[in-house]
Amino acid sequence: MTNHPSVAVVMPVRNGEKFIEDALRSIQSQEISVSEIHVVNDGSTDRTLAIVERMRAADDRISVHDGPCKGPGPARNVAIRAAKADIISFLDCDDLWPAHKLELQIARMQAAPRVGVVSGFVQYFDKQIEDGLAPAKDSRTDEVFHAHLGATIYRRSVLDEVGLFDESFLYSEDVDLMLRVREAEVPFTILNAITLYYRRHDSSMTTTVTPHEKRDFSRALFNSMKRRKLAGRTEPLAAFADLVED
Amino acid sequence: MDDIKESAFFMDTTIHYYLNPQGLTYEDFGGEMVAVNFDTGKYYGLTGSALTIWQALLSPRTVDELVELLELKYSEGEHDIREMTEKFIKILEGEGLLLQIQSPNLQLNSDEERRPFVAPNLEVHTDLQELIMLDPVHDTDPERGWPVRKAEPRATPDT
């Protein structure tokens, strides 16, 4: 794909030394090239900054920003404000993109100029191949649709319309954004393809939901219900099943 | 509405209802409540006197006890308290949000000033059902939930 819209990648990180190099390499390895990679260092105390600076020296698409240390939503907003590209994408520092991810999603946007958001399925994995950027064959994997930002790309105009991340959220800021996108009836499609490898850590497989996480998730739903009521909207939002492409 | 009134006439007044805690979480946002059932993927908005009923149902209550509580808390509004309470209990039951138990009646009292009764209301939302069943706030076992990726089309074998 030679002519495609410019793509910026947003990556917040705090103490991500273990996996961030692989995450950045999975961006650099995309079959189409991104124009900007914005890493927001949100108070790391490990070797994260040194790793990113080393990679930046060899790739001038990478820029590093200081985060406000208020969580991933505010950190992502720093990068979104700095980005100039037509398409905004996200990748967390411990996850990976399949090599074809952007090619598939950009192609979908180019084929349907009205489509503002293209998502896809998430493959959870717990083991990575030793010499590459993909789940290992013996990794425990599941392929599902989820609200993970890294699986989805947004036209810049969509974020201009619905707003950036609500910085009052420490958790579920992605659910809040997704609800605002759907309330705005932005054309949204889900590719029947893996568009994010999401790493499951030992700790994350056993973690229980904290009261703060539950409250933020409930607040995202509450805010959505309030907005819909204020707008006089009575019909339900479309089911995700209806958005999945064949 | 008529059907509900008629069936409510036969409601067993000895049954004690209480909230089914299975998969349920709820948060009060200044007098309005959001409840999420992670097992069914449904989420609910509770408004009006629904919040009072919901909080009362943290302990087993008969419909009579709920009505008594509401009559202590509210003056008559445009809705009939008993009729609305019975209707609301049926809705909660229908959503699988209630369990039943036999237990002694409990003393009710309220020191709050009575306000005009506002009908309890339960908004039912299913638009995030798939994501909620996957548990959107942390990693969980996605085997239970939809959507899973559709299988790649297989080539038809030559015959």
Short mmCIF file of C-alpha atoms in Angstrom, two decimals:
data_model
loop_
_atom_site.label_atom_id
_atom_site.label_comp_id
_atom_site.label_asym_id
_atom_site.label_seq_id
_atom_site.Cartn_x
_atom_site.Cartn_y
_atom_site.Cartn_z
CA MET A 1 0.00 0.00 0.00
CA THR A 2 1.83 3.10 -1.17
CA ASN A 3 -0.72 5.87 -0.78
CA HIS A 4 -2.38 5.72 2.56
CA PRO A 5 -3.39 8.25 5.21
CA SER A 6 -0.78 9.16 7.79
CA VAL A 7 -0.90 7.11 10.99
CA ALA A 8 0.21 8.10 14.48
CA VAL A 9 0.70 5.57 17.27
CA VAL A 10 0.07 6.50 20.90
CA MET A 11 1.87 4.52 23.59
CA PRO A 12 1.69 5.45 27.28
CA VAL A 13 4.22 3.71 29.50
CA ARG A 14 5.21 3.51 33.11
CA ASN A 15 7.96 1.06 33.96
CA GLY A 16 7.62 -0.98 30.80
CA GLU A 17 11.26 -2.03 30.36
CA LYS A 18 10.43 -5.71 30.00
CA PHE A 19 8.34 -5.54 26.82
CA ILE A 20 8.44 -2.02 25.33
CA GLU A 21 11.18 -2.77 22.83
CA ASP A 22 9.12 -5.59 21.34
CA ALA A 23 6.02 -3.41 21.32
CA LEU A 24 7.86 -0.68 19.40
CA ARG A 25 9.42 -3.23 17.04
CA SER A 26 5.96 -4.58 16.27
CA ILE A 27 5.00 -1.05 15.15
CA GLN A 28 8.17 -0.70 13.08
CA SER A 29 7.49 -4.09 11.49
CA GLN A 30 4.08 -3.17 10.12
CA GLU A 31 3.53 -3.84 6.48
CA ILE A 32 2.65 -0.18 6.02
CA SER A 33 4.70 2.50 7.65
CA VAL A 34 3.43 4.79 10.39
CA SER A 35 4.48 8.43 10.37
CA GLU A 36 4.60 9.13 14.11
CA ILE A 37 5.20 7.04 17.24
CA HIS A 38 4.44 9.01 20.40
CA VAL A 39 5.72 7.40 23.59
CA VAL A 40 4.48 9.10 26.73
CA ASN A 41 6.74 8.29 29.64
CA ASP A 42 4.44 8.52 32.62
CA GLY A 43 6.88 8.49 35.51
CA SER A 44 8.99 5.42 34.77
CA THR A 45 11.72 4.65 37.28
CA ASP A 46 13.16 1.66 35.41
CA ARG A 47 15.13 1.49 32.13
CA THR A 48 12.12 2.38 29.95
CA LEU A 49 13.35 5.83 28.99
CA ALA A 50 16.85 4.57 28.10
CA ILE A 51 15.38 1.87 25.85
CA VAL A 52 13.07 4.30 24.08
CA GLU A 53 15.84 6.91 23.65
CA ARG A 54 18.10 4.27 22.11
CA MET A 55 15.37 3.30 19.65
CA ARG A 56 14.57 6.93 18.95
CA ALA A 57 18.19 7.55 17.93
CA ALA A 58 17.68 5.07 15.11
CA ASP A 59 14.10 6.01 14.19
CA ASP A 60 13.14 9.66 14.01
CA ARG A 61 9.43 8.78 13.89
CA ILE A 62 9.65 8.09 17.63
CA SER A 63 9.11 11.02 19.96
CA VAL A 64 9.08 10.95 23.73
CA HIS A 65 6.81 13.05 25.91
CA ASP A 66 6.60 13.49 29.66
CA GLY A 67 3.28 12.28 31.02
CA PRO A 68 1.31 13.97 33.79
CA CYS A 69 1.49 10.79 35.93
CA LYS A 70 -2.28 10.66 36.26
CA GLY A 71 -2.87 7.36 34.52
CA PRO A 72 -3.08 6.09 30.95
CA GLY A 73 -5.95 8.32 29.76
CA PRO A 74 -4.23 11.64 30.51
CA ALA A 75 -0.95 10.23 29.16
CA ARG A 76 -2.61 9.24 25.89
CA ASN A 77 -4.16 12.70 25.60
CA VAL A 78 -0.66 14.23 25.66
CA ALA A 79 0.25 12.13 22.64
CA ILE A 80 -3.02 12.69 20.77
CA ARG A 81 -2.61 16.44 21.12
CA ALA A 82 0.93 16.18 19.76
CA ALA A 83 -0.01 13.93 16.85
CA LYS A 84 -0.48 15.40 13.37
CA ALA A 85 -1.59 12.27 11.52
CA ASP A 86 -4.99 11.54 9.98
CA ILE A 87 -5.34 8.23 11.82
CA ILE A 88 -4.76 7.73 15.55
CA SER A 89 -3.88 4.26 16.79
CA PHE A 90 -2.88 2.90 20.18
CA LEU A 91 -0.59 0.24 21.53
CA ASP A 92 0.22 -0.45 25.16
CA CYS A 93 3.84 -1.10 26.01
CA ASP A 94 3.41 -4.79 26.78
CA ASP A 95 1.26 -5.75 23.79
CA LEU A 96 2.04 -6.45 20.16
CA TRP A 97 0.52 -5.73 16.80
CA PRO A 98 0.23 -8.46 14.19
CA ALA A 99 2.33 -7.42 11.18
CA HIS A 100 -0.71 -7.01 8.93
CA LYS A 101 -2.83 -5.07 11.44
CA LEU A 102 -2.50 -1.57 9.98
CA GLU A 103 -2.60 -2.74 6.39
CA LEU A 104 -5.94 -4.46 6.97
CA GLN A 105 -7.47 -1.63 8.93
CA ILE A 106 -6.24 1.21 6.72
CA ALA A 107 -7.43 -0.67 3.65
CA ARG A 108 -10.87 -0.92 5.24
CA MET A 109 -10.93 2.81 5.92
CA GLN A 110 -9.80 3.62 2.40
CA ALA A 111 -12.49 1.38 0.95
CA ALA A 112 -15.16 3.08 3.06
CA PRO A 113 -14.35 6.74 3.62
CA ARG A 114 -17.34 7.18 5.93
CA VAL A 115 -16.06 4.59 8.38
CA GLY A 116 -14.50 6.44 11.29
CA VAL A 117 -13.43 3.57 13.52
CA VAL A 118 -12.09 0.16 12.52
CA SER A 119 -11.60 -2.44 15.18
CA GLY A 120 -10.83 -6.14 15.15
CA PHE A 121 -10.36 -9.11 17.38
CA VAL A 122 -7.92 -9.46 20.24
CA GLN A 123 -5.77 -12.51 20.69
CA TYR A 124 -4.84 -12.97 24.31
CA PHE A 125 -1.54 -14.74 24.81
CA ASP A 126 0.71 -15.69 27.67
CA LYS A 127 3.87 -16.81 25.82
CA GLN A 128 5.73 -15.07 22.99
CA ILE A 129 7.88 -16.80 20.40
CA GLU A 130 11.56 -16.41 21.27
CA ASP A 131 12.68 -14.91 17.96
CA GLY A 132 9.68 -12.89 16.91
CA LEU A 133 6.73 -10.68 17.71
CA ALA A 134 3.83 -13.12 17.96
CA PRO A 135 2.31 -15.57 20.41
CA ALA A 136 4.15 -18.86 20.82
CA LYS A 137 2.50 -22.00 19.49
CA ASP A 138 2.06 -23.38 23.00
CA SER A 139 0.73 -20.09 24.32
CA ARG A 140 -2.72 -20.20 25.83
CA THR A 141 -4.64 -18.01 23.42
CA ASP A 142 -8.19 -16.80 23.01
CA GLU A 143 -9.58 -14.70 20.19
CA VAL A 144 -12.35 -12.34 21.19
CA PHE A 145 -13.66 -8.87 20.54
CA HIS A 146 -12.95 -6.51 23.39
CA ALA A 147 -12.71 -2.80 24.03
CA HIS A 148 -8.92 -2.76 23.99
CA LEU A 149 -7.67 0.40 22.33
CA GLY A 150 -4.78 -1.38 20.67
CA ALA A 151 -7.16 -3.36 18.47
CA THR A 152 -8.79 -0.24 17.04
CA ILE A 153 -7.83 2.70 14.84
CA TYR A 154 -9.65 6.03 14.82
CA ARG A 155 -9.84 8.79 12.30
CA ARG A 156 -8.53 11.96 13.93
CA SER A 157 -11.81 13.64 13.05
CA VAL A 158 -13.68 11.15 15.27
CA LEU A 159 -11.63 12.10 18.32
CA ASP A 160 -12.10 15.77 17.44
CA GLU A 161 -15.85 15.13 17.41
CA VAL A 162 -16.32 13.01 20.52
CA GLY A 163 -13.42 14.38 22.56
CA LEU A 164 -10.28 12.87 23.99
CA PHE A 165 -10.04 10.58 27.02
CA ASP A 166 -11.98 11.73 30.07
CA GLU A 167 -9.14 12.40 32.49
CA SER A 168 -11.29 11.72 35.54
CA PHE A 169 -11.05 8.00 34.77
CA LEU A 170 -8.18 5.92 36.07
CA TYR A 171 -9.82 2.77 34.67
CA SER A 172 -12.36 2.09 31.90
CA GLU A 173 -11.36 5.22 30.00
CA ASP A 174 -11.45 3.01 26.89
CA VAL A 175 -15.03 1.91 27.62
CA ASP A 176 -16.02 5.54 28.14
CA LEU A 177 -14.49 6.55 24.79
CA MET A 178 -16.10 3.62 22.99
CA LEU A 179 -19.51 4.56 24.41
CA ARG A 180 -19.12 8.17 23.27
CA VAL A 181 -18.14 6.98 19.80
CA ARG A 182 -21.17 4.72 19.59
CA GLU A 183 -23.54 7.36 20.95
CA ALA A 184 -22.28 9.72 18.24
CA GLU A 185 -23.21 7.03 15.70
CA VAL A 186 -19.78 7.13 14.13
CA PRO A 187 -19.65 4.42 11.46
CA PHE A 188 -17.77 1.65 13.26
CA THR A 189 -16.76 -1.71 11.90
CA ILE A 190 -15.09 -4.78 13.39
CA LEU A 191 -12.85 -6.76 11.07
CA ASN A 192 -12.99 -10.51 11.35
CA ALA A 193 -9.24 -10.57 11.93
CA ILE A 194 -6.78 -10.36 14.80
CA THR A 195 -5.65 -6.75 15.20
CA LEU A 196 -4.00 -6.96 18.62
CA TYR A 197 -1.97 -9.48 20.54
CA TYR A 198 -2.79 -8.75 24.17
CA ARG A 199 -0.32 -10.11 26.65
CA ARG A 200 -1.77 -11.83 29.69
CA HIS A 201 0.56 -11.68 32.62
CA ASP A 202 0.46 -14.21 35.42
CA SER A 203 -0.82 -11.49 37.71
CA SER A 204 -3.51 -10.26 35.35
CA MET A 205 -4.97 -13.73 34.94
CA THR A 206 -5.71 -13.97 38.63
CA THR A 207 -6.37 -10.38 39.58
CA THR A 208 -9.78 -9.62 40.97
CA VAL A 209 -11.54 -6.39 40.12
CA THR A 210 -10.85 -3.67 42.64
CA PRO A 211 -13.60 -1.39 43.96
CA HIS A 212 -11.99 1.52 42.07
CA GLU A 213 -12.10 -0.43 38.81
CA LYS A 214 -15.72 -1.38 39.39
CA ARG A 215 -16.66 2.18 40.21
CA ASP A 216 -14.96 3.62 37.13
CA PHE A 217 -16.60 1.03 34.89
CA SER A 218 -20.02 1.74 36.42
CA ARG A 219 -19.37 5.47 36.04
CA ALA A 220 -18.66 5.05 32.33
CA LEU A 221 -22.05 3.32 31.98
CA PHE A 222 -23.77 5.90 34.19
CA ASN A 223 -22.34 8.80 32.18
CA SER A 224 -23.46 7.16 28.96
CA MET A 225 -26.99 6.64 30.25
CA LYS A 226 -27.14 10.27 31.37
CA ARG A 227 -25.93 11.55 28.01
CA ARG A 228 -28.43 9.40 26.14
CA LYS A 229 -31.24 10.56 28.38
CA LEU A 230 -30.27 14.20 27.93
CA ALA A 231 -30.19 13.69 24.17
CA GLY A 232 -33.65 12.10 24.29
CA ARG A 233 -32.26 8.90 22.85
CA THR A 234 -34.47 5.94 23.71
CA GLU A 235 -33.33 3.28 21.28
CA PRO A 236 -30.46 0.98 22.38
CA LEU A 237 -26.99 1.17 20.92
CA ALA A 238 -26.17 -1.35 18.22
CA ALA A 239 -24.97 -4.73 19.43
CA PHE A 240 -21.34 -5.49 18.72
CA ALA A 241 -22.39 -8.64 16.89
CA ASP A 242 -23.97 -6.43 14.25
CA LEU A 243 -20.69 -4.60 13.65
CA VAL A 244 -18.57 -7.66 12.88
CA GLU A 245 -17.74 -8.08 9.22
CA ASP A 246 -17.89 -11.45 7.49
CA MET B 1 -49.99 -2.51 33.00
CA ASP B 2 -53.39 -4.17 33.55
CA ASP B 3 -51.79 -7.59 33.36
CA ILE B 4 -49.29 -6.62 35.98
CA LYS B 5 -51.98 -5.27 38.30
CA GLU B 6 -54.05 -8.39 37.93
CA SER B 7 -51.16 -10.76 38.51
CA ALA B 8 -49.89 -8.65 41.39
CA PHE B 9 -53.17 -9.36 43.15
CA PHE B 10 -51.99 -12.93 43.61
CA MET B 11 -48.53 -11.97 44.86
CA ASP B 12 -47.54 -14.09 47.85
CA THR B 13 -47.14 -11.63 50.69
CA THR B 14 -45.18 -14.06 52.85
CA ILE B 15 -42.21 -14.28 50.46
CA HIS B 16 -39.08 -12.41 51.46
CA TYR B 17 -37.07 -11.08 48.55
CA TYR B 18 -33.45 -10.07 48.50
CA LEU B 19 -30.88 -9.18 45.86
CA ASN B 20 -29.18 -12.06 44.13
CA PRO B 21 -25.50 -11.27 44.62
CA GLN B 22 -24.33 -13.64 41.87
CA GLY B 23 -22.33 -11.60 39.37
CA LEU B 24 -23.92 -8.37 40.54
CA THR B 25 -22.20 -5.07 41.26
CA TYR B 26 -23.83 -1.69 41.82
CA GLU B 27 -22.82 1.88 42.46
CA ASP B 28 -24.75 4.85 43.80
CA PHE B 29 -24.07 8.07 41.91
CA GLY B 30 -25.73 10.70 44.02
CA GLY B 31 -29.19 9.19 44.21
CA GLU B 32 -29.13 7.32 40.91
CA MET B 33 -27.74 3.84 40.69
CA VAL B 34 -26.02 1.73 38.08
CA ALA B 35 -26.09 -2.03 38.52
CA VAL B 36 -24.15 -4.45 36.35
CA ASN B 37 -24.76 -8.17 36.12
CA PHE B 38 -21.49 -9.67 34.90
CA ASP B 39 -23.14 -13.05 34.41
CA THR B 40 -25.80 -11.86 31.99
CA GLY B 41 -23.97 -8.84 30.59
CA LYS B 42 -26.92 -6.55 31.27
CA TYR B 43 -26.61 -3.21 32.99
CA TYR B 44 -29.32 -1.20 34.66
CA GLY B 45 -30.12 2.35 35.58
CA LEU B 46 -32.23 2.74 38.70
CA THR B 47 -34.10 5.97 39.24
CA GLY B 48 -37.04 7.27 41.27
CA SER B 49 -37.75 5.24 44.38
CA ALA B 50 -35.92 2.26 42.86
CA LEU B 51 -32.84 3.17 44.85
CA THR B 52 -34.75 2.93 48.14
CA ILE B 53 -36.17 -0.45 47.19
CA TRP B 54 -32.80 -1.72 45.99
CA GLN B 55 -31.06 -0.72 49.21
CA ALA B 56 -33.85 -2.29 51.27
CA LEU B 57 -33.44 -5.53 49.31
CA LEU B 58 -29.90 -5.91 50.61
CA SER B 59 -31.80 -7.70 53.41
CA PRO B 60 -34.76 -10.03 52.86
CA ARG B 61 -38.05 -8.08 52.67
CA THR B 62 -41.64 -8.93 51.98
CA VAL B 63 -43.57 -6.73 49.61
CA ASP B 64 -45.55 -5.51 52.64
CA GLU B 65 -42.33 -4.46 54.34
CA LEU B 66 -41.16 -2.64 51.24
CA VAL B 67 -44.48 -0.82 50.95
CA GLU B 68 -44.34 0.08 54.63
CA LEU B 69 -40.82 1.42 54.21
CA LEU B 70 -41.80 3.48 51.18
CA GLU B 71 -44.86 4.84 52.95
CA LEU B 72 -42.61 5.95 55.79
CA LYS B 73 -40.24 7.62 53.39
CA TYR B 74 -42.64 9.05 50.82
CA SER B 75 -45.98 10.79 50.83
CA GLU B 76 -48.50 9.76 48.18
CA GLY B 77 -47.44 10.94 44.75
CA GLU B 78 -49.13 10.36 41.45
CA HIS B 79 -48.40 6.63 41.62
CA ASP B 80 -49.83 4.02 43.95
CA ILE B 81 -46.98 2.81 46.15
CA ARG B 82 -48.16 -0.80 46.49
CA GLU B 83 -48.97 -1.20 42.83
CA MET B 84 -45.64 0.25 41.74
CA THR B 85 -43.71 -1.78 44.30
CA GLU B 86 -45.31 -5.05 43.23
CA LYS B 87 -44.68 -4.20 39.60
CA PHE B 88 -41.07 -3.34 40.31
CA ILE B 89 -40.47 -6.55 42.26
CA LYS B 90 -41.83 -8.52 39.31
CA ILE B 91 -39.47 -6.70 36.96
CA LEU B 92 -36.48 -7.41 39.20
CA GLU B 93 -37.52 -11.02 39.48
CA GLY B 94 -37.88 -11.27 35.73
CA GLU B 95 -34.35 -9.97 35.34
CA GLY B 96 -33.08 -12.66 37.72
CA LEU B 97 -31.95 -10.07 40.21
CA LEU B 98 -33.88 -11.42 43.20
CA LEU B 99 -33.79 -14.49 45.40
CA GLN B 100 -36.48 -15.58 47.84
CA ILE B 101 -36.25 -16.75 51.41
CA GLN B 102 -38.53 -17.37 54.37
CA SER B 103 -37.45 -15.21 57.30
CA PRO B 104 -39.11 -13.22 60.07
CA ASN B 105 -40.44 -9.77 59.32
CA LEU B 106 -38.09 -6.95 60.21
CA GLN B 107 -38.85 -3.71 61.98
CA LEU B 108 -38.84 -0.73 59.66
CA ASN B 109 -38.44 2.89 60.57
CA SER B 110 -37.44 6.09 58.87
CA ASP B 111 -36.53 9.41 60.43
CA GLU B 112 -36.30 11.14 57.09
CA GLU B 113 -38.80 13.75 55.98
CA ARG B 114 -41.36 12.22 53.62
CA ARG B 115 -41.26 13.27 49.99
CA PRO B 116 -43.88 12.63 47.31
CA PHE B 117 -43.58 9.08 46.02
CA VAL B 118 -41.78 8.68 42.72
CA ALA B 119 -42.32 5.41 40.89
CA PRO B 120 -39.33 3.07 40.91
CA ASN B 121 -37.80 2.71 37.48
CA LEU B 122 -35.38 0.15 36.10
CA GLU B 123 -33.75 0.87 32.75
CA VAL B 124 -32.44 -2.33 31.20
CA HIS B 125 -29.50 -2.12 28.80
CA THR B 126 -28.13 -5.00 26.76
CA ASP B 127 -25.93 -3.11 24.31
CA LEU B 128 -22.66 -4.04 26.04
CA GLN B 129 -23.72 -7.57 26.88
CA GLU B 130 -20.84 -9.28 25.11
CA LEU B 131 -18.17 -7.08 26.62
CA ILE B 132 -19.57 -7.19 30.12
CA MET B 133 -19.74 -10.95 30.04
CA LEU B 134 -16.06 -10.89 29.16
CA ASP B 135 -15.49 -8.58 32.12
CA PRO B 136 -14.29 -5.34 30.59
CA VAL B 137 -12.25 -4.09 33.49
CA HIS B 138 -9.70 -6.84 33.68
CA ASP B 139 -8.55 -9.97 31.96
CA THR B 140 -10.84 -12.83 32.45
CA ASP B 141 -11.64 -16.12 30.90
CA PRO B 142 -13.15 -15.23 27.55
CA GLU B 143 -14.31 -18.75 26.84
CA ARG B 144 -17.74 -17.98 28.21
CA GLY B 145 -18.49 -14.98 26.13
CA TRP B 146 -19.27 -13.75 22.69
CA PRO B 147 -18.05 -12.55 20.32
CA VAL B 148 -15.34 -14.93 19.35
CA ARG B 149 -13.69 -14.57 16.01
CA LYS B 150 -15.44 -16.32 13.20
CA ALA B 151 -13.60 -19.32 11.85
CA GLU B 152 -11.57 -18.76 8.72
CA PRO B 153 -13.47 -20.01 5.69
CA ARG B 154 -12.20 -23.42 4.69
CA ALA B 155 -11.52 -24.31 1.10
CA THR B 156 -14.00 -26.80 -0.29
CA PRO B 157 -12.20 -30.07 -0.94
CA ASP B 158 -12.08 -31.19 -4.51
CA THR B 159 -14.51 -33.92 -5.30
#
